[in-house]
Amino acid sequence: MYVRVKRARTTMFLHVEPTETVLELKAKIQLATDGDDCPGGYPPSRQKLLVGPGWHSALEDARQLQELKVENDMCIALVLLNKVEPPEGSPEGTEPTEEWEEVRIEEPGASEPAA
Amino acid sequence: MGHGYVTLVSADGFEFVVDEEAACVSKMIKSMMQSSGGFSERRDNKITFPEISGKILEKVCQYFYYKLQYTDSRDSVPEFKVPPELALELLMASNYLDC
């Protein structure tokens, strides 16, 4: 089967087995995102995968996809752990913090009628 | 883009990352990827389709995976559902992509 992993305007189509774990899926996402704009891809530890209405349930690394009711052609939202630089005026030496980005998925709009 | 993957970009700027094997369901993409040099597409594995909208291209990618999954399959093959309002555009895209 395959799943569609979505973030912003990008959709990744990835082959998966129902017996694979979420961590194995994240490793595939890392491989698929390896490229010029992101050397090495997104490391699994900086990925969070969300499903369900409102993308409220996060998939735990150790669970198998079939246990989590992940099915063929399902959409999964990807969010990343981003570094946030301390605001200006912070005392010197303040470490950047890290926070999870919001789910942001853009869906293609209604298609224009063919010219 | 990662190895073994190819990115298909729609007219409205949506990107679809698919297996090379899946993309090669389209004979047009296949011949593009096999041609030795010339195509800038080969280098960065990104192909832009200025005539295909994101909505249609996503459906096309779903079809690639559907086709791979059920070709030579002994299981019963479910119908590939196409919303009627997409039918015409999808037909034109499949004609263009030769799949």
PDB file of C-alpha atoms in Angstrom, chain A residues 1-2 4 6 8-15 28 31-37 72-73 75 106-114, chain B residues 1-3 5 12-19 21-22 44 46 53-56 58 61-62 65-66 68-70 85-86 89 92:
ATOM      1  CA  MET A   1       0.000   0.000   0.000  1.00  0.00           C
ATOM      2  CA  TYR A   2       1.031   3.639  -0.051  1.00  0.00           C
ATOM      3  CA  ARG A   4       0.344  10.439   1.085  1.00  0.00           C
ATOM      4  CA  LYS A   6       1.568  16.221   3.138  1.00  0.00           C
ATOM      5  CA  ALA A   8       2.585  22.871   2.676  1.00  0.00           C
ATOM      6  CA  ARG A   9       2.375  22.409  -1.107  1.00  0.00           C
ATOM      7  CA  THR A  10       4.247  19.108  -1.176  1.00  0.00           C
ATOM      8  CA  THR A  11       2.777  15.613  -1.184  1.00  0.00           C
ATOM      9  CA  MET A  12       5.024  12.565  -0.871  1.00  0.00           C
ATOM     10  CA  PHE A  13       3.673   9.257  -2.137  1.00  0.00           C
ATOM     11  CA  LEU A  14       5.433   6.513  -0.149  1.00  0.00           C
ATOM     12  CA  HIS A  15       5.145   2.745  -0.381  1.00  0.00           C
ATOM     13  CA  LYS A  28      11.530   6.849   4.279  1.00  0.00           C
ATOM     14  CA  LEU A  31      15.290   9.537   2.295  1.00  0.00           C
ATOM     15  CA  ALA A  32      12.673  11.187   0.094  1.00  0.00           C
ATOM     16  CA  THR A  33      13.472  14.685   1.367  1.00  0.00           C
ATOM     17  CA  ASP A  34      17.246  14.330   0.914  1.00  0.00           C
ATOM     18  CA  GLY A  35      18.253  16.813  -1.759  1.00  0.00           C
ATOM     19  CA  ASP A  36      19.913  20.090  -2.587  1.00  0.00           C
ATOM     20  CA  ASP A  37      17.526  22.210  -0.527  1.00  0.00           C
ATOM     21  CA  ASN A  72      -3.909   2.600   1.689  1.00  0.00           C
ATOM     22  CA  ASP A  73      -4.056   6.092   0.118  1.00  0.00           C
ATOM     23  CA  CYS A  75      -3.274  11.347   4.026  1.00  0.00           C
ATOM     24  CA  GLU A 106      -2.353  23.635   1.061  1.00  0.00           C
ATOM     25  CA  GLU A 107      -4.779  21.688  -1.088  1.00  0.00           C
ATOM     26  CA  PRO A 108      -5.026  22.379  -4.790  1.00  0.00           C
ATOM     27  CA  GLY A 109      -8.108  24.504  -5.357  1.00  0.00           C
ATOM     28  CA  ALA A 110     -10.973  23.770  -7.684  1.00  0.00           C
ATOM     29  CA  SER A 111      -9.416  23.168 -11.048  1.00  0.00           C
ATOM     30  CA  GLU A 112      -9.753  25.816 -13.698  1.00  0.00           C
ATOM     31  CA  PRO A 113     -11.815  24.770 -16.661  1.00  0.00           C
ATOM     32  CA  ALA A 114      -9.559  23.639 -19.478  1.00  0.00           C
TER      33      ALA A 114
ATOM     34  CA  MET B   1      15.308  15.106  -4.050  1.00  0.00           C
ATOM     35  CA  GLY B   2      16.012  11.691  -2.601  1.00  0.00           C
ATOM     36  CA  HIS B   3      17.358   8.811  -4.635  1.00  0.00           C
ATOM     37  CA  TYR B   5      12.254   9.556  -6.275  1.00  0.00           C
ATOM     38  CA  ASP B  12      -0.175  25.960  -9.808  1.00  0.00           C
ATOM     39  CA  GLY B  13       3.028  25.020  -7.980  1.00  0.00           C
ATOM     40  CA  PHE B  14       2.067  21.873  -6.068  1.00  0.00           C
ATOM     41  CA  GLU B  15       4.791  19.247  -5.749  1.00  0.00           C
ATOM     42  CA  PHE B  16       4.257  15.500  -5.761  1.00  0.00           C
ATOM     43  CA  VAL B  17       7.144  13.256  -4.775  1.00  0.00           C
ATOM     44  CA  VAL B  18       6.699   9.776  -6.231  1.00  0.00           C
ATOM     45  CA  ASP B  19       8.770   6.625  -6.768  1.00  0.00           C
ATOM     46  CA  GLU B  21       8.960   3.243 -10.708  1.00  0.00           C
ATOM     47  CA  ALA B  22       5.501   4.748 -10.186  1.00  0.00           C
ATOM     48  CA  ASP B  44      17.430  17.440 -10.440  1.00  0.00           C
ATOM     49  CA  LYS B  46      12.028  17.538 -11.055  1.00  0.00           C
ATOM     50  CA  SER B  53      -3.300  21.519 -12.310  1.00  0.00           C
ATOM     51  CA  GLY B  54      -2.422  20.228  -8.852  1.00  0.00           C
ATOM     52  CA  LYS B  55      -5.793  18.630  -8.406  1.00  0.00           C
ATOM     53  CA  ILE B  56      -5.402  16.579 -11.569  1.00  0.00           C
ATOM     54  CA  GLU B  58      -2.510  14.323  -7.534  1.00  0.00           C
ATOM     55  CA  CYS B  61      -0.119  10.073  -9.061  1.00  0.00           C
ATOM     56  CA  GLN B  62      -2.799   8.079  -7.251  1.00  0.00           C
ATOM     57  CA  TYR B  65       0.266   3.711  -7.526  1.00  0.00           C
ATOM     58  CA  TYR B  66      -3.071   2.042  -8.201  1.00  0.00           C
ATOM     59  CA  LEU B  68       1.499  -0.621  -9.889  1.00  0.00           C
ATOM     60  CA  GLN B  69      -0.462  -2.244  -7.103  1.00  0.00           C
ATOM     61  CA  TYR B  70      -2.945  -4.106  -9.267  1.00  0.00           C
ATOM     62  CA  GLU B  85     -16.003  16.911 -12.706  1.00  0.00           C
ATOM     63  CA  LEU B  86     -12.382  15.807 -13.121  1.00  0.00           C
ATOM     64  CA  GLU B  89      -9.155  17.073 -17.575  1.00  0.00           C
ATOM     65  CA  MET B  92      -6.447  14.995 -21.361  1.00  0.00           C
TER      66      MET B  92
END
